[in-house]
Short mmCIF file of C-alpha atoms in Angstrom, two decimals:
data_model
loop_
_atom_site.label_atom_id
_atom_site.label_comp_id
_atom_site.label_asym_id
_atom_site.label_seq_id
_atom_site.Cartn_x
_atom_site.Cartn_y
_atom_site.Cartn_z
CA UNK A 47 92.51 -105.69 39.64
CA UNK A 48 95.00 -107.14 36.79
CA UNK A 49 94.98 -104.62 34.10
CA UNK A 50 98.58 -105.77 32.44
CA UNK A 51 96.90 -106.23 28.93
CA UNK A 52 99.43 -106.91 26.29
CA UNK A 53 100.16 -103.76 23.92
CA UNK A 54 102.46 -102.72 20.60
CA UNK A 55 105.37 -102.22 22.11
CA UNK A 56 106.51 -99.42 19.12
CA UNK A 57 103.72 -97.43 20.94
CA UNK A 58 105.21 -97.23 24.54
CA UNK A 59 108.50 -96.26 22.92
CA UNK A 60 106.44 -93.78 21.23
CA UNK A 61 104.89 -92.81 24.30
CA UNK A 62 108.17 -92.64 26.14
CA UNK A 63 109.04 -90.19 23.02
CA UNK A 64 106.32 -87.96 24.19
CA UNK A 65 106.76 -88.07 27.42
CA UNK A 66 110.64 -86.94 26.85
CA UNK A 67 109.66 -84.04 25.29
CA UNK A 68 108.43 -82.04 28.66
CA UNK A 69 112.39 -82.33 29.49
CA UNK A 70 112.11 -79.85 26.98
CA UNK A 71 109.39 -78.35 26.82
CA UNK A 72 109.29 -76.87 30.48
CA UNK A 73 113.58 -75.96 30.56
CA UNK A 74 113.72 -72.73 32.57
CA UNK A 75 117.26 -71.36 32.77
CA UNK A 76 118.66 -75.37 33.66
CA UNK A 77 121.67 -75.13 30.42
CA UNK A 78 124.01 -72.92 30.59
CA UNK A 79 124.06 -69.77 28.83
CA UNK A 80 127.90 -69.54 28.54
CA UNK A 81 127.66 -72.48 25.98
CA UNK A 82 127.87 -72.23 22.39
CA UNK A 83 125.12 -74.03 20.17
CA UNK A 84 127.59 -76.41 18.50
CA UNK A 85 128.37 -77.94 22.34
CA UNK A 86 125.07 -77.29 23.30
CA UNK A 87 124.33 -80.19 20.63
CA UNK A 88 127.01 -82.08 22.37
CA UNK A 89 126.25 -81.84 25.70
CA UNK A 90 122.60 -82.70 24.50
CA UNK A 91 123.88 -85.94 22.59
CA UNK A 92 126.29 -86.83 25.79
CA UNK A 93 123.06 -86.72 28.04
CA UNK A 94 121.32 -89.39 25.40
CA UNK A 95 124.20 -91.59 25.37
CA UNK A 96 123.70 -91.89 28.68
CA UNK A 97 119.46 -91.94 28.71
CA UNK A 98 121.21 -94.98 26.36
CA UNK A 99 122.99 -96.89 28.41
CA UNK A 100 120.53 -96.29 31.67
CA UNK A 101 118.14 -98.83 29.30
CA UNK A 102 121.13 -101.36 28.61
CA UNK A 103 119.41 -104.19 30.79
CA UNK A 104 116.09 -104.00 31.28
CA UNK A 105 116.25 -104.44 27.02
CA UNK A 106 118.45 -107.43 27.66
CA UNK A 107 115.93 -108.41 30.42
CA UNK A 108 112.45 -108.01 27.56
CA UNK A 109 114.64 -109.34 25.07
CA UNK A 110 115.87 -112.61 26.04
CA UNK A 111 113.38 -113.47 28.90
CA UNK A 112 110.90 -111.31 26.98
CA UNK A 113 109.72 -109.63 30.90
CA UNK A 114 110.94 -106.77 33.05
CA UNK A 115 111.61 -106.68 36.27
CA UNK A 116 108.56 -105.97 38.16
CA UNK A 117 107.07 -109.91 36.67
CA UNK A 118 110.44 -111.61 37.44
CA UNK A 119 109.44 -110.20 41.41
CA UNK A 120 105.87 -111.41 41.40
CA UNK A 121 107.62 -115.26 43.29
CA UNK A 122 110.15 -113.05 45.08
CA UNK A 123 109.51 -112.96 49.30
CA UNK A 124 107.70 -110.49 50.77
CA UNK A 125 110.27 -108.24 52.01
CA UNK A 126 111.75 -108.38 48.80
CA UNK A 127 108.25 -107.21 47.36
CA UNK A 128 108.17 -104.37 49.58
CA UNK A 129 111.92 -103.06 49.32
CA UNK A 130 111.43 -102.80 45.74
CA UNK A 131 107.78 -101.20 46.28
CA UNK A 132 109.40 -98.98 48.49
CA UNK A 133 112.00 -98.16 45.70
CA UNK A 134 109.85 -97.63 43.05
CA UNK A 135 107.98 -95.61 44.73
CA UNK A 136 110.62 -93.09 46.26
CA UNK A 137 111.92 -93.01 42.79
CA UNK A 138 108.55 -92.31 41.05
CA UNK A 139 107.30 -90.06 43.63
CA UNK A 140 109.87 -88.30 42.56
CA UNK A 141 109.78 -87.79 38.73
CA UNK A 142 106.43 -87.25 39.39
CA UNK A 143 106.66 -83.91 41.43
CA UNK A 144 109.91 -82.73 39.70
CA UNK A 145 107.52 -82.52 35.95
CA UNK A 146 104.95 -81.65 37.85
CA UNK A 147 105.99 -79.25 40.00
CA UNK A 148 107.59 -76.77 36.50
CA UNK A 149 104.49 -78.08 34.18
CA UNK A 150 102.60 -75.40 37.09
CA UNK A 151 104.53 -72.88 36.85
CA UNK A 152 104.96 -72.19 33.95
CA UNK A 153 100.88 -72.59 33.92
CA UNK A 154 100.18 -69.69 36.04
CA UNK A 155 103.42 -68.04 35.08
CA UNK A 156 102.81 -67.79 30.89
CA UNK A 157 99.08 -69.31 30.31
CA UNK A 158 96.54 -68.50 33.00
CA UNK A 159 98.35 -65.89 36.21
CA UNK A 160 94.86 -66.02 38.18
CA UNK A 161 95.12 -69.56 38.99
CA UNK A 162 96.69 -71.39 42.05
CA UNK A 163 99.51 -73.65 41.53
CA UNK A 164 98.30 -76.14 43.67
CA UNK A 165 94.87 -76.19 42.06
CA UNK A 166 96.21 -76.86 38.33
CA UNK A 167 98.08 -79.77 40.04
CA UNK A 168 94.94 -81.38 41.36
CA UNK A 169 92.93 -80.96 38.40
CA UNK A 170 95.85 -82.80 36.19
CA UNK A 171 96.10 -85.50 38.93
CA UNK A 172 92.69 -86.28 38.54
CA UNK A 173 92.45 -86.95 35.24
CA UNK A 174 96.03 -88.98 35.80
CA UNK A 175 93.99 -91.14 38.57
CA UNK A 176 91.31 -92.67 35.84
CA UNK A 177 94.03 -93.02 33.31
CA UNK A 178 96.46 -95.44 35.76
CA UNK A 179 93.41 -96.99 36.76
CA UNK A 180 93.00 -98.05 33.16
CA UNK A 181 96.56 -99.23 32.13
CA UNK A 182 99.64 -98.59 30.30
CA UNK A 183 97.45 -99.70 27.47
CA UNK A 184 94.87 -97.76 27.15
CA UNK A 185 97.67 -94.82 27.97
CA UNK A 186 99.70 -95.76 25.25
CA UNK A 187 97.12 -95.79 22.66
CA UNK A 188 96.13 -92.25 23.59
CA UNK A 189 99.75 -91.55 23.02
CA UNK A 190 99.21 -92.06 18.98
CA UNK A 191 96.61 -88.96 19.51
CA UNK A 192 99.74 -86.40 21.27
CA UNK A 193 101.94 -87.59 18.67
CA UNK A 194 99.51 -86.42 15.40
CA UNK A 195 99.50 -83.17 18.68
CA UNK A 196 102.68 -83.62 18.52
CA UNK A 197 104.17 -83.12 14.59
CA UNK A 198 101.39 -80.61 14.60
CA UNK A 199 102.35 -77.84 16.62
CA UNK A 200 106.04 -78.90 15.71
CA UNK A 201 105.37 -78.13 12.07
CA UNK A 202 103.86 -74.64 13.48
CA UNK A 203 106.60 -73.36 16.15
CA UNK A 204 109.29 -74.39 13.56
CA UNK A 205 107.80 -73.39 10.46
CA UNK A 206 106.74 -69.79 12.08
CA UNK A 207 109.96 -69.06 13.46
CA UNK A 208 111.80 -70.13 10.36
CA UNK A 209 111.83 -65.94 8.47
CA UNK A 210 112.81 -65.46 11.61
CA UNK A 211 115.69 -66.56 11.46
CA UNK A 212 119.34 -65.17 12.10
CA UNK A 213 122.48 -67.20 12.24
CA UNK A 214 124.88 -63.61 13.16
CA UNK A 215 122.15 -64.21 17.71
CA UNK A 216 124.22 -67.96 17.69
CA UNK A 217 128.21 -65.90 18.99
CA UNK A 218 130.49 -67.75 19.24
CA UNK A 219 131.33 -71.20 17.56
CA UNK A 220 133.07 -72.43 20.65
CA UNK A 221 132.64 -71.00 23.80
CA UNK A 222 132.43 -72.54 27.52
CA UNK A 223 133.99 -73.76 30.11
CA UNK A 224 134.10 -77.75 30.64
CA UNK A 225 131.73 -76.91 33.86
CA UNK A 226 129.19 -75.81 31.59
CA UNK A 227 128.87 -78.32 29.52
CA UNK A 228 129.04 -80.72 32.82
CA UNK A 229 125.95 -78.90 33.51
CA UNK A 230 123.62 -79.15 30.00
CA UNK A 231 124.94 -82.61 29.88
CA UNK A 232 123.34 -83.71 33.13
CA UNK A 233 120.45 -81.60 32.06
CA UNK A 234 119.88 -83.82 28.98
CA UNK A 235 119.78 -87.50 30.95
CA UNK A 236 117.40 -86.66 33.25
CA UNK A 237 115.35 -88.08 30.10
CA UNK A 238 116.59 -91.48 31.83
CA UNK A 239 112.98 -91.76 34.11
CA UNK A 240 111.92 -92.97 30.63
CA UNK A 241 114.12 -96.69 31.42
CA UNK A 242 113.32 -96.54 34.70
CA UNK A 243 108.91 -96.65 33.16
CA UNK A 244 110.10 -99.56 30.55
CA UNK A 245 112.24 -101.36 32.98
CA UNK A 246 109.04 -101.77 35.58
CA UNK A 247 106.52 -101.58 32.29
CA UNK A 248 108.01 -103.58 28.95
CA UNK A 249 106.47 -106.51 30.52
CA UNK A 250 103.35 -107.12 28.41
CA UNK A 251 104.81 -105.08 25.38
CA UNK A 252 104.93 -107.41 22.22
CA UNK A 253 106.68 -107.85 19.34
CA UNK A 254 110.11 -105.53 20.99
CA UNK A 255 113.10 -105.14 18.80
CA UNK A 256 116.36 -103.27 20.29
CA UNK A 257 115.98 -100.38 17.76
CA UNK A 258 113.08 -99.49 18.92
CA UNK A 259 114.49 -97.00 21.96
CA UNK A 260 117.32 -96.46 19.68
CA UNK A 261 114.34 -95.00 17.31
CA UNK A 262 112.96 -92.98 20.10
CA UNK A 263 116.29 -91.91 21.51
CA UNK A 264 117.19 -89.93 17.68
CA UNK A 265 113.42 -88.65 17.68
CA UNK A 266 114.12 -87.29 20.60
CA UNK A 267 117.10 -85.47 20.25
CA UNK A 268 115.52 -84.26 17.06
CA UNK A 269 113.19 -82.42 18.93
CA UNK A 270 115.93 -81.07 21.27
CA UNK A 271 117.84 -80.12 18.40
CA UNK A 272 115.66 -78.58 16.56
CA UNK A 273 114.21 -76.83 19.45
CA UNK A 274 117.21 -75.72 20.15
CA UNK A 275 118.59 -74.68 17.30
CA UNK A 276 115.14 -71.92 16.79
CA UNK A 277 115.62 -70.33 19.82
CA UNK A 278 119.22 -69.55 19.47
CA UNK A 279 118.68 -68.39 15.91
CA UNK A 280 115.16 -66.63 15.61
CA UNK A 281 114.87 -66.01 18.79
CA UNK A 282 118.29 -64.77 20.04
CA UNK A 283 119.81 -62.55 23.31
CA UNK A 284 116.05 -62.13 24.20
CA UNK A 285 114.85 -65.82 25.22
CA UNK A 286 117.82 -65.82 27.49
CA UNK A 287 116.82 -63.06 29.72
CA UNK A 288 112.57 -64.82 29.99
CA UNK A 289 111.63 -67.81 30.99
CA UNK A 290 110.02 -71.11 29.53
CA UNK A 291 112.67 -70.77 26.11
CA UNK A 292 109.84 -72.51 24.84
CA UNK A 293 107.32 -71.35 25.46
CA UNK A 294 108.76 -67.61 24.65
CA UNK A 295 109.57 -69.51 20.79
CA UNK A 296 106.12 -70.85 21.15
CA UNK A 297 105.29 -67.09 21.25
CA UNK A 298 107.80 -65.96 17.86
CA UNK A 299 106.35 -68.22 15.85
CA UNK A 300 104.42 -66.50 13.19
CA UNK A 301 101.78 -66.84 9.75
CA UNK A 302 102.08 -63.74 8.41
CA UNK A 303 99.17 -61.55 10.03
CA UNK A 304 98.96 -65.15 12.45
CA UNK A 305 101.07 -65.37 15.48
CA UNK A 306 102.01 -67.32 18.51
CA UNK A 307 100.80 -71.36 18.77
CA UNK A 308 101.19 -70.84 22.98
CA UNK A 309 97.82 -72.50 23.01
CA UNK A 310 99.59 -75.83 20.68
CA UNK A 311 102.66 -75.73 23.17
CA UNK A 312 100.63 -75.20 26.06
CA UNK A 313 98.41 -78.23 25.26
CA UNK A 314 101.70 -80.49 24.24
CA UNK A 315 103.10 -80.03 27.14
CA UNK A 316 99.71 -80.75 29.90
CA UNK A 317 99.62 -83.62 27.83
CA UNK A 318 102.96 -84.93 28.23
CA UNK A 319 103.32 -84.33 31.89
CA UNK A 320 99.95 -86.34 32.03
CA UNK A 321 101.31 -89.10 30.67
CA UNK A 322 103.75 -89.00 32.22
CA UNK A 323 101.66 -89.19 35.82
CA UNK A 324 100.15 -91.44 34.83
CA UNK A 325 102.69 -94.01 33.85
CA UNK A 326 105.04 -93.91 37.05
CA UNK A 327 101.16 -94.22 39.08
CA UNK A 328 101.01 -97.76 36.66
CA UNK A 329 104.95 -98.24 37.48
CA UNK A 330 104.42 -98.55 40.97
CA UNK A 331 101.29 -99.88 41.48
CA UNK A 332 103.20 -103.08 40.03
CA UNK A 333 105.99 -102.99 41.85
CA UNK A 334 102.91 -102.68 44.65
CA UNK A 335 101.63 -106.28 42.55
CA UNK A 336 98.10 -103.68 42.56
CA UNK A 337 97.93 -103.17 38.91
CA UNK A 338 94.60 -101.05 38.62
CA UNK A 339 93.94 -99.90 42.17
CA UNK A 340 91.37 -97.67 42.74
CA UNK A 341 92.85 -97.09 46.58
CA UNK A 342 96.32 -97.14 45.95
CA UNK A 343 95.93 -95.19 43.53
CA UNK A 344 94.62 -92.52 44.29
CA UNK A 345 96.19 -92.58 47.41
CA UNK A 346 100.30 -92.51 45.77
CA UNK A 347 98.37 -89.26 44.39
CA UNK A 348 97.56 -87.74 47.43
CA UNK A 349 100.70 -88.77 48.35
CA UNK A 350 102.47 -86.08 44.96
CA UNK A 351 99.86 -83.68 45.76
CA UNK A 352 100.73 -83.01 49.37
CA UNK A 353 104.53 -83.05 48.30
CA UNK A 354 103.91 -80.97 45.80
CA UNK A 355 102.19 -78.50 48.06
CA UNK A 356 104.93 -78.83 50.64
CA UNK A 357 107.43 -77.74 47.41
CA UNK A 358 104.80 -74.78 47.12
CA UNK A 359 105.19 -74.25 50.86
CA UNK A 360 109.00 -74.44 51.14
CA UNK A 361 111.69 -73.53 49.34
CA UNK A 362 113.96 -75.83 50.57
CA UNK A 363 111.41 -78.52 49.78
CA UNK A 364 111.15 -77.00 46.57
CA UNK A 365 115.04 -77.56 46.09
CA UNK A 366 115.35 -80.60 46.62
CA UNK A 367 112.56 -81.81 43.58
CA UNK A 368 114.06 -80.19 41.07
CA UNK A 369 117.92 -80.76 41.04
CA UNK A 370 118.64 -83.09 37.80
CA UNK A 371 121.10 -85.66 39.69
CA UNK A 372 118.62 -87.03 42.04
CA UNK A 373 116.19 -87.40 39.47
CA UNK A 374 119.22 -89.56 37.80
CA UNK A 375 119.53 -91.23 41.12
CA UNK A 376 117.16 -92.25 41.07
CA UNK A 377 116.43 -93.33 37.92
CA UNK A 378 119.43 -95.14 37.95
CA UNK A 379 118.62 -97.10 40.68
CA UNK A 380 115.00 -98.53 38.92
CA UNK A 381 116.31 -98.54 35.05
CA UNK A 382 120.02 -100.02 36.22
CA UNK A 383 120.31 -101.49 39.29
CA UNK A 384 117.01 -102.78 39.59
CA UNK A 385 117.38 -104.91 36.78
CA UNK A 386 120.91 -105.70 36.29
CA UNK A 387 120.52 -107.71 39.52
CA UNK A 388 117.58 -109.67 38.37
CA UNK A 389 119.19 -110.46 34.62
CA UNK A 390 122.52 -111.57 36.74
CA UNK A 391 120.16 -114.43 38.67
CA UNK A 392 118.26 -115.09 36.31
CA UNK A 393 121.03 -115.66 34.19
CA UNK A 394 122.67 -118.12 37.00
CA UNK A 395 119.41 -119.78 36.99
CA UNK A 396 119.78 -120.95 33.27
CA UNK A 397 123.62 -121.64 34.74
#
């Protein structure tokens, strides 16, 4: 079943920007507490610069030949296609579990303590099967509605925290060690997974322009910077002692007697993770040459659920699926190595 219906490039990059929001929404003690706010912003800028570099090979492939890495592999030999499918499958399944684990944990700890993380994962994955079978076009259309939700949530989140700002909370203007800066930079490089999604799914995008990628990353940076700013200066040291600091920020937001917008935060987090999982499933099925296949999508979803279940049972498995460096490594293979090899081969053919 082929569901590769053409879709707008702007819509796709908007959807990927909303996917990248999950990084800051689910942040939980991954950032150093010793690094001052200006240096944290510097680490964020460096991390997003790495993300931009991850986009370069697929952007060149798209802008010069109007295709993506997986489309170019359709005419290759079976072993090559099988190897690529295995690479994309391993990479995207890792990313799926990487985001599913903190989401289910946050949902159960902060919002619904009586629920089982595995039950929440199962329900969310069932919804993702339907979306992945429908295809990227439908998911990016849904991204428009999520963008409206994101803007509403941001307006309530930041507007409701303005009255709580206290610029004495920031501490020293410049403090921290080089290893703290590197730790934060690596964390802010994890949105590079959207470059891997772009490398595999952009072939059907219409009217692509390089500036679309730049704008998407700039929007991501502004979102991250605002969240970090209000966490530091509106919540202060209290947030540092709590889990999931963006959730804490949503609890602090208030307008007069109305306080707490955690339901908006939870809805945005859920939809962001939902779109990540759905697009990842689309990428794996496309790499296997069966986009929109219900049996394959269901099997992959079952694999994600089993990995999530094992991570909940065994701490060492969970540790493996919560390492930013591993996510960056998998994304590098899919977003940089694969399209770079194909780009070089394509240029040689034209030469």
